[in-house]
Short mmCIF file of C-alpha atoms and ligand atoms in Angstrom, two decimals:
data_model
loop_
_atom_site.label_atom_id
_atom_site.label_comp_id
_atom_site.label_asym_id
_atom_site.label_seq_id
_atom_site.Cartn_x
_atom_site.Cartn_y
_atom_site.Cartn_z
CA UNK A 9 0.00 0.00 0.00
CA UNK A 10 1.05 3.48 -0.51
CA UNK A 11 -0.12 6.86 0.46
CA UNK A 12 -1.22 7.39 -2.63
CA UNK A 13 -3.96 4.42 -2.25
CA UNK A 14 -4.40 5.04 1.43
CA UNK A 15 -5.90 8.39 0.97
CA UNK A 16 -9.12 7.97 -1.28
CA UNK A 17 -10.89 10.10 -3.90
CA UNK A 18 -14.17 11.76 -2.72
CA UNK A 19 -16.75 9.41 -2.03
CA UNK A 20 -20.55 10.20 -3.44
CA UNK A 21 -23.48 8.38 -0.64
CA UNK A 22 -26.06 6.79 -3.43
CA UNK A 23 -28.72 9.30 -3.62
CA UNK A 24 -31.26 6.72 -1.83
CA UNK A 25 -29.05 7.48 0.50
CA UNK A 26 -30.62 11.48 0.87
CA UNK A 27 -34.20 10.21 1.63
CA UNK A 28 -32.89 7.74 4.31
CA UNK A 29 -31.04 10.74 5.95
CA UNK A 30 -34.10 12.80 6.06
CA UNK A 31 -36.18 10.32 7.50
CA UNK A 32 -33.67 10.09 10.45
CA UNK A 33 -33.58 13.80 10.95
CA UNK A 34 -37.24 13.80 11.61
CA UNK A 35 -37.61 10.83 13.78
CA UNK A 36 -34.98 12.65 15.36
CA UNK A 37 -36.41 16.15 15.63
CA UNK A 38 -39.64 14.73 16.68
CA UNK A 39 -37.45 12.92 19.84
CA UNK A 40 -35.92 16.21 20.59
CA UNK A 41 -39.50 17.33 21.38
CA UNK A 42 -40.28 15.12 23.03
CA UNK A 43 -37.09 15.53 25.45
CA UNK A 44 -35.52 12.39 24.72
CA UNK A 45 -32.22 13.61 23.11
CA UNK A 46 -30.09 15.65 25.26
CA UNK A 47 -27.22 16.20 22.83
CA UNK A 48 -24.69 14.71 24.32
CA UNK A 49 -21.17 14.03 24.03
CA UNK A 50 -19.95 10.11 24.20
CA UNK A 51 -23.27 9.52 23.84
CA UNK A 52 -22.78 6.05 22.00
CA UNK A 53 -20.44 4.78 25.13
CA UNK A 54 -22.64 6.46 27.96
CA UNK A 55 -26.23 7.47 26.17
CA UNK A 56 -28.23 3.91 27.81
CA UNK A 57 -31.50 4.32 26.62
CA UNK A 58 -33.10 0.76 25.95
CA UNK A 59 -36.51 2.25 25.09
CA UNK A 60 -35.26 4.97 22.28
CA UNK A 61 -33.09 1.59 20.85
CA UNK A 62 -36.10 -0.31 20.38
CA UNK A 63 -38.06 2.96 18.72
CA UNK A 64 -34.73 2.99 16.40
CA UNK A 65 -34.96 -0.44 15.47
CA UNK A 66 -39.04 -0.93 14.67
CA UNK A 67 -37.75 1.76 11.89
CA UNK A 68 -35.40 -0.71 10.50
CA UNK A 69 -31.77 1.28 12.22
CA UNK A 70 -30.36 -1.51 14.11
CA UNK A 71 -28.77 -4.76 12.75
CA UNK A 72 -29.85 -2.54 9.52
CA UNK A 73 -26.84 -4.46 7.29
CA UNK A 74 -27.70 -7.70 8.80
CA UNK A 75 -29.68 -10.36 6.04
CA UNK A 76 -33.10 -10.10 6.07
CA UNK A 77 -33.47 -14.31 6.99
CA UNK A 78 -31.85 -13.27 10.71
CA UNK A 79 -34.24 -10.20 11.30
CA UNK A 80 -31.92 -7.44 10.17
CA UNK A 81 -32.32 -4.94 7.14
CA UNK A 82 -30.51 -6.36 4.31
CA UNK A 83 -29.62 -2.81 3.95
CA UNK A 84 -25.68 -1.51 2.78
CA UNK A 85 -22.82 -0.44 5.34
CA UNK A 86 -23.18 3.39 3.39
CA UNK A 87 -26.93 3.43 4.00
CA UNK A 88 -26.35 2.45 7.61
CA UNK A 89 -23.24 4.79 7.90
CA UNK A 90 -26.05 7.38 6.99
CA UNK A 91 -28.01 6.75 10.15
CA UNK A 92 -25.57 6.35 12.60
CA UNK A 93 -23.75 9.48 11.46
CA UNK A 94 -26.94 11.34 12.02
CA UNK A 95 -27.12 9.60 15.55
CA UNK A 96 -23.92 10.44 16.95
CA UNK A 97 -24.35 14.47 15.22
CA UNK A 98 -27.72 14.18 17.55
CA UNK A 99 -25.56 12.97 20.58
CA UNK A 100 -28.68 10.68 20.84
CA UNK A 101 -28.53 7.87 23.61
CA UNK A 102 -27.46 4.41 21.10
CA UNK A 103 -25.20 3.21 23.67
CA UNK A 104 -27.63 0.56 24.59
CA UNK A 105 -26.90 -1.32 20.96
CA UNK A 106 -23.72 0.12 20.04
CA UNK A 107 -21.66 -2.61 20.19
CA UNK A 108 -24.43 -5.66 19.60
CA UNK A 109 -24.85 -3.43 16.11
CA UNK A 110 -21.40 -2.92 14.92
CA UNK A 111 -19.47 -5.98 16.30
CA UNK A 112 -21.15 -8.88 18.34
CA UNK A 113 -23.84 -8.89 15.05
CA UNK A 114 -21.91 -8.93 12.48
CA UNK A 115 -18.98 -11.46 14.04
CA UNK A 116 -21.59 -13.76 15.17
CA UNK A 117 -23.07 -13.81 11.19
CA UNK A 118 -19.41 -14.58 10.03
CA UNK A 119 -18.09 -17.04 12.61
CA UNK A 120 -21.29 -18.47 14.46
CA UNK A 121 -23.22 -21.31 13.90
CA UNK A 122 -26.47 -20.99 12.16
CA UNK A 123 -28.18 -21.85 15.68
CA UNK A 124 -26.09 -19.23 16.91
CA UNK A 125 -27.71 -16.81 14.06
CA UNK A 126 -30.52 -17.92 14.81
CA UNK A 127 -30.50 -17.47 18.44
CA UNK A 128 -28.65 -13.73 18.52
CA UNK A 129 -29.38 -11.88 15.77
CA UNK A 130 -32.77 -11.66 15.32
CA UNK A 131 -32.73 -9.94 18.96
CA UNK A 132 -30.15 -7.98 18.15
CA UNK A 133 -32.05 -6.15 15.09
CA UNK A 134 -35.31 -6.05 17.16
CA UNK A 135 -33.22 -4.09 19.68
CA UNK A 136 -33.62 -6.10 22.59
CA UNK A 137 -30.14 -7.91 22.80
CA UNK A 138 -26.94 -5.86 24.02
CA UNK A 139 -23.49 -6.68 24.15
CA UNK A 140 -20.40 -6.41 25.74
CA UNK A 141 -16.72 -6.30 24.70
CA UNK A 142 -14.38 -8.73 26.76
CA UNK A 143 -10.76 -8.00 25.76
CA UNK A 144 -8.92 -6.09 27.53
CA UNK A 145 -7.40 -7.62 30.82
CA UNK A 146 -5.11 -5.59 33.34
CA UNK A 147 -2.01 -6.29 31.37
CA UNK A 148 -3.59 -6.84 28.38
CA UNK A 149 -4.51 -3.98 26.45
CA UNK A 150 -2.84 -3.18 23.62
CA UNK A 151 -0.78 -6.41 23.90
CA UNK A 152 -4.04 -8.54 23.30
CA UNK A 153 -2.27 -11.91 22.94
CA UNK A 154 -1.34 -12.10 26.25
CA UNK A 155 -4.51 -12.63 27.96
CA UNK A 156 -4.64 -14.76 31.31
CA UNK A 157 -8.33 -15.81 30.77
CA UNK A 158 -8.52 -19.41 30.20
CA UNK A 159 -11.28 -21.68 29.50
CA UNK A 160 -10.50 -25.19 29.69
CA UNK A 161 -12.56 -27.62 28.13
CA UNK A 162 -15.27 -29.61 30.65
CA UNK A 163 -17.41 -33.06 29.43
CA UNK A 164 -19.96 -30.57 28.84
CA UNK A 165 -18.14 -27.61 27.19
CA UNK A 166 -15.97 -25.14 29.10
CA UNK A 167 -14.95 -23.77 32.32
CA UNK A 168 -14.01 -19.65 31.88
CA UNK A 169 -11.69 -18.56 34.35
CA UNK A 170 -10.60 -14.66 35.18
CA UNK A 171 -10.76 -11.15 35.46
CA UNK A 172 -11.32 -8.50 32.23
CA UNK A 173 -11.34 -4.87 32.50
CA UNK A 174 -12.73 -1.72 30.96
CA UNK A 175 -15.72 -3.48 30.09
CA UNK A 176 -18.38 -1.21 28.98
CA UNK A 177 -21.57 -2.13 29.82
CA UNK A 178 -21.19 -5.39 31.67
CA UNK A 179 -23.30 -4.38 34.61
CA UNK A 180 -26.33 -3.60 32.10
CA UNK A 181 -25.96 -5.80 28.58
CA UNK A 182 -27.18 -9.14 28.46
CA UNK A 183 -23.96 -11.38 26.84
CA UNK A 184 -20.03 -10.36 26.36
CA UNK A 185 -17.99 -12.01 23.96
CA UNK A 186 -14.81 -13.48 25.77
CA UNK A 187 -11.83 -13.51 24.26
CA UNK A 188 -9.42 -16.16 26.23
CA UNK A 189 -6.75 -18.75 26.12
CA UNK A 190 -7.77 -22.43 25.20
CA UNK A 191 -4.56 -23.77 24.40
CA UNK A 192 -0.88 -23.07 25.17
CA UNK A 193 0.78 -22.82 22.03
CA UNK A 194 4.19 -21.89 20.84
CA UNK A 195 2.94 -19.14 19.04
CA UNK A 196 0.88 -16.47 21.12
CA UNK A 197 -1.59 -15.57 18.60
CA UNK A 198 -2.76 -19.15 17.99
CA UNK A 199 -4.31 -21.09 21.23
CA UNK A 200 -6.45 -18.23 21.58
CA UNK A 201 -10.62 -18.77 21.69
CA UNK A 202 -14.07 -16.58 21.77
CA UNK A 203 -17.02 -17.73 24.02
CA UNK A 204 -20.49 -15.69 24.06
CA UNK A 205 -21.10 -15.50 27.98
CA UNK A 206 -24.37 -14.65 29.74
CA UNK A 207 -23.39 -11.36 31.69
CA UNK A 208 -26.21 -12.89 34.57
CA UNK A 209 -24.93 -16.07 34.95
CA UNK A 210 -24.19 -16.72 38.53
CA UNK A 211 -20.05 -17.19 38.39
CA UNK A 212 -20.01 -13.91 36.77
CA UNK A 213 -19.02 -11.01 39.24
CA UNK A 214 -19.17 -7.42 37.56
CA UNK A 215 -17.66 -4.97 40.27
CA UNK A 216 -17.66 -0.81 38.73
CA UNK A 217 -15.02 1.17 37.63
CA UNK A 218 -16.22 4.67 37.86
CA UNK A 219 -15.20 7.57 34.88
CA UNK A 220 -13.62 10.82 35.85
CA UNK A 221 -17.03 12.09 36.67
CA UNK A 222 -18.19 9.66 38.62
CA UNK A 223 -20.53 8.25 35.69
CA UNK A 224 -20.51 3.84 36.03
CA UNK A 225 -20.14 2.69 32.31
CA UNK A 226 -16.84 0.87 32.94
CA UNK A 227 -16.17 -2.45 35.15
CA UNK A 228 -14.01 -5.14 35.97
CA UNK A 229 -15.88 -8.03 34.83
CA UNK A 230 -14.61 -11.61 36.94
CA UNK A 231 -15.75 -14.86 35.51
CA UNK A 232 -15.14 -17.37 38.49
CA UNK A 233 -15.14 -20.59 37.05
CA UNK A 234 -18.52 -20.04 34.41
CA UNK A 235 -19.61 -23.25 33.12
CA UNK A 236 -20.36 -22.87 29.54
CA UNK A 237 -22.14 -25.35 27.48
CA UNK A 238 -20.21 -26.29 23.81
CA UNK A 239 -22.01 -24.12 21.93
CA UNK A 240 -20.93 -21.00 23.68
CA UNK A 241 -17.94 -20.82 21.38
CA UNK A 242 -17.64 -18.56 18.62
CA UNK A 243 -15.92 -19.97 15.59
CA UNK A 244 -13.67 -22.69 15.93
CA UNK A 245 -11.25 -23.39 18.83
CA UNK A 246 -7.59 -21.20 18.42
CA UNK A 247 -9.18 -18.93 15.81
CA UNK A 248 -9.70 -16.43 18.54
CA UNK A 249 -7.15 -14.35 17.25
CA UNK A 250 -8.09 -14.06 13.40
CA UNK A 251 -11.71 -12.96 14.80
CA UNK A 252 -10.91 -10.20 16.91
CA UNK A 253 -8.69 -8.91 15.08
CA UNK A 254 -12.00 -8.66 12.01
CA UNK A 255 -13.91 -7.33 14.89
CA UNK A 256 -11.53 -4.94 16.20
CA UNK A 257 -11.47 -3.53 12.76
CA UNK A 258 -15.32 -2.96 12.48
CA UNK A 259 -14.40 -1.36 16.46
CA UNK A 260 -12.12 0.99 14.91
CA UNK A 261 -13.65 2.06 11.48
CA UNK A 262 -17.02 4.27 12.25
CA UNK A 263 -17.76 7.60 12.59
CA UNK A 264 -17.95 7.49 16.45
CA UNK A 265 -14.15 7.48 16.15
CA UNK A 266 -14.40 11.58 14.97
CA UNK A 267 -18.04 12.35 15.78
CA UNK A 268 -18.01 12.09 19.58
CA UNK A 269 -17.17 15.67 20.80
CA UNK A 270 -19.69 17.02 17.15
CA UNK A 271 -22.58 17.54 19.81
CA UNK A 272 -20.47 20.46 21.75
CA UNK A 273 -19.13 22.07 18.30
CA UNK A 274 -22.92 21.83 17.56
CA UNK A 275 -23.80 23.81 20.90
CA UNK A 276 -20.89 26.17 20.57
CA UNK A 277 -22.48 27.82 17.52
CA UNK A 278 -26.13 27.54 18.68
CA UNK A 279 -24.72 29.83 21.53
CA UNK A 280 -22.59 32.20 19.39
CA UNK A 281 -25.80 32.44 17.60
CA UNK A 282 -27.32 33.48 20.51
CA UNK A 283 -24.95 36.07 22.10
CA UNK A 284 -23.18 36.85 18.34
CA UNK A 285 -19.98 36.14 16.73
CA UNK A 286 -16.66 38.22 16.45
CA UNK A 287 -14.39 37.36 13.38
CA UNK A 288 -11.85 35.41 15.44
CA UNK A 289 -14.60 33.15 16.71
CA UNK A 290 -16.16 33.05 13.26
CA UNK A 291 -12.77 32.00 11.66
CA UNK A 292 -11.98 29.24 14.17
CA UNK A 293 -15.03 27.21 14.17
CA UNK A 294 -14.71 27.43 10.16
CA UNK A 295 -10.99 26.02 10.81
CA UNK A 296 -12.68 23.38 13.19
CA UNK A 297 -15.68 22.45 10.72
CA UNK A 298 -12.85 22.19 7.99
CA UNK A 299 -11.09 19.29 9.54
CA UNK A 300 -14.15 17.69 10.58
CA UNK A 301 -15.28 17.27 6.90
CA UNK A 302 -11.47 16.31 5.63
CA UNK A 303 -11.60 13.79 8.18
CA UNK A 304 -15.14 12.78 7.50
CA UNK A 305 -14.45 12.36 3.73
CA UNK A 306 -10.98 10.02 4.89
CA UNK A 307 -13.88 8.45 6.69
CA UNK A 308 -16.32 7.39 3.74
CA UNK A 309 -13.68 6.12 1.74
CA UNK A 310 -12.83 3.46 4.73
CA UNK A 311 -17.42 2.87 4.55
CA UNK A 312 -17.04 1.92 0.94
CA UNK A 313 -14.30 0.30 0.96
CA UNK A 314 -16.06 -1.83 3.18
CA UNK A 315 -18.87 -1.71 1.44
CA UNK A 316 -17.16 -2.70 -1.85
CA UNK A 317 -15.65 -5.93 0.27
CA UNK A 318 -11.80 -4.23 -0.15
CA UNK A 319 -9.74 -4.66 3.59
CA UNK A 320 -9.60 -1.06 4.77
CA UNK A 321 -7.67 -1.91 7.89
CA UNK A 322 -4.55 0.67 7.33
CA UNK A 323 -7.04 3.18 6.24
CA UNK A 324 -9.49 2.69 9.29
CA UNK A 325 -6.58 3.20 11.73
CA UNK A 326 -5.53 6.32 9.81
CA UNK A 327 -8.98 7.47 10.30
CA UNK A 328 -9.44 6.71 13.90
CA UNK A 329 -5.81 8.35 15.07
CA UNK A 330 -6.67 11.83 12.95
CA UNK A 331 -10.02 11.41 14.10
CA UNK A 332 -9.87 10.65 18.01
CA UNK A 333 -7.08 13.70 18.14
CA UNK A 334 -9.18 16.02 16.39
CA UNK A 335 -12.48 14.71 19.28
CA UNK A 336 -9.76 15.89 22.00
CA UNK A 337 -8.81 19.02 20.09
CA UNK A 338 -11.93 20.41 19.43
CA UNK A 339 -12.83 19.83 23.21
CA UNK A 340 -9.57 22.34 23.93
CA UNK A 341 -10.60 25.10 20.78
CA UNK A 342 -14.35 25.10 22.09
CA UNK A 343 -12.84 26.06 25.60
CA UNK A 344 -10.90 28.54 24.13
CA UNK A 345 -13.18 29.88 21.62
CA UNK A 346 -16.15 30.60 24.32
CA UNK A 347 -14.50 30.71 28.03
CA UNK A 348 -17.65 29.16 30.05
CA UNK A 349 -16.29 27.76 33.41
CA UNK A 350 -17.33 24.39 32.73
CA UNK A 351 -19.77 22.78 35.38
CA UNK A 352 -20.91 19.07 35.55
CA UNK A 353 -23.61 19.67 38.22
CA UNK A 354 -25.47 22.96 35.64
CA UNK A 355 -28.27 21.84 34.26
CA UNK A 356 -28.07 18.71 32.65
CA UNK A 357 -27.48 19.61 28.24
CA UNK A 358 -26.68 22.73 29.35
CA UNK A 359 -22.97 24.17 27.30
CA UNK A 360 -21.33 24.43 30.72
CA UNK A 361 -22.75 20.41 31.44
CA UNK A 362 -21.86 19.50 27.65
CA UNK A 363 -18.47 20.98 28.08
CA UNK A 364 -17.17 19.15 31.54
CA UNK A 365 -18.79 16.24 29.66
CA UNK A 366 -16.59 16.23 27.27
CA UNK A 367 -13.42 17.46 29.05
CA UNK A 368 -13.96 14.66 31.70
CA UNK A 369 -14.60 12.11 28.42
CA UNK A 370 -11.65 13.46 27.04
CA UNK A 371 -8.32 11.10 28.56
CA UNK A 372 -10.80 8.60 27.18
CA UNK A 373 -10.65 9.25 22.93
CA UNK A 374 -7.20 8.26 21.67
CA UNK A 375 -7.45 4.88 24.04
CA UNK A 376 -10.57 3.11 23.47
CA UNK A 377 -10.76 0.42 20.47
CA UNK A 378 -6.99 0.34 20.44
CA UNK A 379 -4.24 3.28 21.19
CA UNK A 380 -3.01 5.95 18.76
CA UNK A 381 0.60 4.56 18.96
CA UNK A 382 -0.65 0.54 18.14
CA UNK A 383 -2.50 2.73 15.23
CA UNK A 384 0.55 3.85 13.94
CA UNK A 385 2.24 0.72 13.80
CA UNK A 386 -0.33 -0.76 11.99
CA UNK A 387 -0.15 2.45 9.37
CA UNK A 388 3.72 2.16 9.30
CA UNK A 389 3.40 -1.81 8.85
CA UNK A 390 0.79 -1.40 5.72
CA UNK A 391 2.90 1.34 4.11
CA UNK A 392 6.00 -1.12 4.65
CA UNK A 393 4.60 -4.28 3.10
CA UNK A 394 3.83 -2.56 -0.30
CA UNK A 395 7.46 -1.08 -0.80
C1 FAD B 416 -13.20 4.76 27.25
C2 FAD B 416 -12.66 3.35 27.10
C3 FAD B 416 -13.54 2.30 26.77
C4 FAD B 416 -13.06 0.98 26.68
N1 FAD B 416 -13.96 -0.04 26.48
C5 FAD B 416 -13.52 -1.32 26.47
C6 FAD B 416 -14.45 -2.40 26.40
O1 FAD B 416 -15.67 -2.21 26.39
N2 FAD B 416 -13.96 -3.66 26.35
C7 FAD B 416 -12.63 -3.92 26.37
O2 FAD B 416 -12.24 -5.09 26.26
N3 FAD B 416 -11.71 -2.90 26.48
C8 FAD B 416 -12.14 -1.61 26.56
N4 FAD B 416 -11.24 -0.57 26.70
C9 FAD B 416 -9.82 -0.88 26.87
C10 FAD B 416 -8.95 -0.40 25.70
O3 FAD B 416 -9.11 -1.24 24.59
C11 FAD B 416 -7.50 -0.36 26.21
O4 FAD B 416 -7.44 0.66 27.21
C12 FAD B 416 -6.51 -0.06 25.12
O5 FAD B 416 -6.44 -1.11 24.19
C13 FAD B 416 -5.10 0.21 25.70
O6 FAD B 416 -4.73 -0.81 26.57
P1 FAD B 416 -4.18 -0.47 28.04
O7 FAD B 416 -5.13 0.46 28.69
O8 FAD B 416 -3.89 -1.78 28.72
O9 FAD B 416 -2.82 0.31 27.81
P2 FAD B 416 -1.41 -0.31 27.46
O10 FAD B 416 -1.54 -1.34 26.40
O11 FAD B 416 -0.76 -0.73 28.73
O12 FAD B 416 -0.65 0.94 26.89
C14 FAD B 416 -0.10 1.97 27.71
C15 FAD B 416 0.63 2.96 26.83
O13 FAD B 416 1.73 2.29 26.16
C16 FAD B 416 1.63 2.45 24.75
N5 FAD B 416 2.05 1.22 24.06
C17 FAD B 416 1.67 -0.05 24.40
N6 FAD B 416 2.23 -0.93 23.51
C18 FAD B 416 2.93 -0.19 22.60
C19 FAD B 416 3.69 -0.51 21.44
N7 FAD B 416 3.83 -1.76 21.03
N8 FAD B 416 4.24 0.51 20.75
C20 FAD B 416 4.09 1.81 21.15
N9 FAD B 416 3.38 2.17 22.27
C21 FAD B 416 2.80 1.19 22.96
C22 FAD B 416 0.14 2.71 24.49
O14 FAD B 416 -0.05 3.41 23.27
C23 FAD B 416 -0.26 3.53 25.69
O15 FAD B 416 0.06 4.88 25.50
C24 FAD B 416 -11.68 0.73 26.84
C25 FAD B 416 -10.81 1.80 27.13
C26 FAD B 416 -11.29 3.08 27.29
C27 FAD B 416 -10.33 4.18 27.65
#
């Protein structure tokens, strides 16, 4: 690959696509009214709203590029990149289905069983199934392969043994997927196994990790000896590895990973609207707004790609390490751009709420779904193989 590839041409939505997007702005305006859409930051990490997920998906927006035989849409990745751009613009509350709609689904179409399909996904699309992540460990972050969950193999299935961390969710989803070591192998990327767990089975202990502001979205997440039957495995056994790795790149490739911090940018000018605009202002939210569409545009070529069934890997991480720096950034220029003391206990949606929202969200953007340094790597690595 070279940088000439990596960076693609403009991409043009199909014009179905316009309809689709209007339709979502007035399902959306008409939840505004009604107060359910507070315009949040982070809202697809901390925006838990089970109720406004299942009014999403009787319109056909969740599991929307899941087949039509397991309950989902049938529809294309741009058409849903359509919605869930207008989502996270909103700051509505899709945290509930976030990650059951843009990884457990589509993994568990690719590596489950057809009982498996059959089981999950129809749920999923009908909004009623969420999911957890379980990677990350203690020690194991961005050094995946070394994960000290094991699950060893029982005359019924398997026994799932230890503790992951940083798991959103946990204490409120129904399943996780598990990523953990089933074998001890020579080497550390094969051995390695995913299990779909039921987050209220009894041997599973979820203890909180509170944010910054005190919010609980995070926990540690113990499985004390779980008893799982066979078909809790995902895939086969030791292809653990080659799986998350697919799913880490559909973690790593939407527009949540430069649209998180939109809502405030969105509030900034609302109030500059209100109390008026001096040229310096007026010149830096243009600069702002600039980047946001560059990176945006970087960011539909990675959606058709995908959509096209070309590996957009090298361009995904490019997209996610100019995009989660310019989340942090624009959290910093709106500070300096409109000096509001921010205040987390104002009135919740208030700017002065939005803003310690997003400052106290902010440590948050350049880790989650993989580090901006592992991103790099992977950039350097792709630009190495092709010269
Ligand atoms: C908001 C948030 C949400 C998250 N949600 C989940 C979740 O739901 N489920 C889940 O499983 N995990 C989740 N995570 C965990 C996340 O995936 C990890 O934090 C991330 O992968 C980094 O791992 P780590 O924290 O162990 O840091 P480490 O891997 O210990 O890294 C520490 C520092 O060292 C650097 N570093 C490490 N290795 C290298 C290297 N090879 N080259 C250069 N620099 C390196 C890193 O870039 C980083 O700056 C979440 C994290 C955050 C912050």
């Amino acid at each position: 690959m070279t940088l000439s590839t990596l960076i693609t041409g403009a991409v043009q939505l199909p014009p179905e696509t316009r309809r689709l997007r209007q339709e979502v702005r007035d399902f959306l305006d008409a939840e505004r009214a009604a107060g359910t859409i507070l315009g949040r930051p982070d809202s697809w990490l901390t925006g838990w709203d089970p109720a406004f997920t299942r009014r999403l998906a009787e319109r056909g927006w969740v599991g929307m590029a899941l087949p039509r035989t397991y309950g989902g849409g049938g529809r294309g990745n741009l058409e849903r990149y359509v919605v869930i751009e207008e989502l996270l613009a909103a700051g509505a509350p899709v945290s509930a289905h976030w990650v059951a709609d843009r990884q457990a689904g589509p993994s568990i179409l690719r590596h489950g069983t057809e009982e498996q399909r059959r089981r999950f996904l129809p749920r999923i699309a009908a909004g009623e199934c969420f999911f957890s992540i379980g990677m990350s460990e203690q020690n194991s972050g961005s050094d995946l392969a070394s994960v000290q969950t094991r699950a060893e193999r029982t005359d019924g299935g398997w026994r799932l043994t230890g503790t992951k961390m940083w798991t959103g969710g946990a204490h409120i989803n129904d399943y996780a997927i598990v990523l953990a070591r089933t074998e001890e192998a020579e080497d550390r990327h094969a051995g390695l196994s995913q299990f779909i767990v039921d987050l209220r089975d009894p041997h599973v202990r979820v203890e909180p990790i509170r944010l910054l502001s005190g919010e609980h979205t995070f926990n540690y997440f113990h499985l004390e000896g779980v008893e799982l039957a066979a078909d809790a495995l995902l895939g086969r056994p030791g292809d653990g590895w080659q799986q998350v790795t697919g799913e880490l790149a559909l973690e790593r490739s939407g527009p949540e990973r430069f649209l998180s911090t939109l809502p405030l940018l969105i509030a900034l000018v609302r109030q500059l609207q209100r109390t008026g605009c001096s040229p310096d202002q007026h010149a830096r939210v243009g600069r702002l707004t600039a980047r946001l569409s560059s990176i945006r545009q970087l960011s539909l070529g990675v959606a058709a790609a995908l959509e096209a069934g070309r590996p957009a890997d090298v361009q995904a991480a490019l997209v996610k390490d100019l995009g989660t720096r310019f989340e942090g950034e624009l959290v910093n220029e709106v500070r300096e751009i409109l000096p509001v003391a921010a205040r987390f206990d104002a009135t919740r949606g208030s700017f002065p709420e939005l803003l310690a929202a997003a400052i106290l969200h902010s440590p948050g953007y350049t880790l989650r779904g993989g580090t901006n340094e592992i991103l790099r790597g992977i950039i350097t690595r792709g630009l190495e193989l092709s010269s």
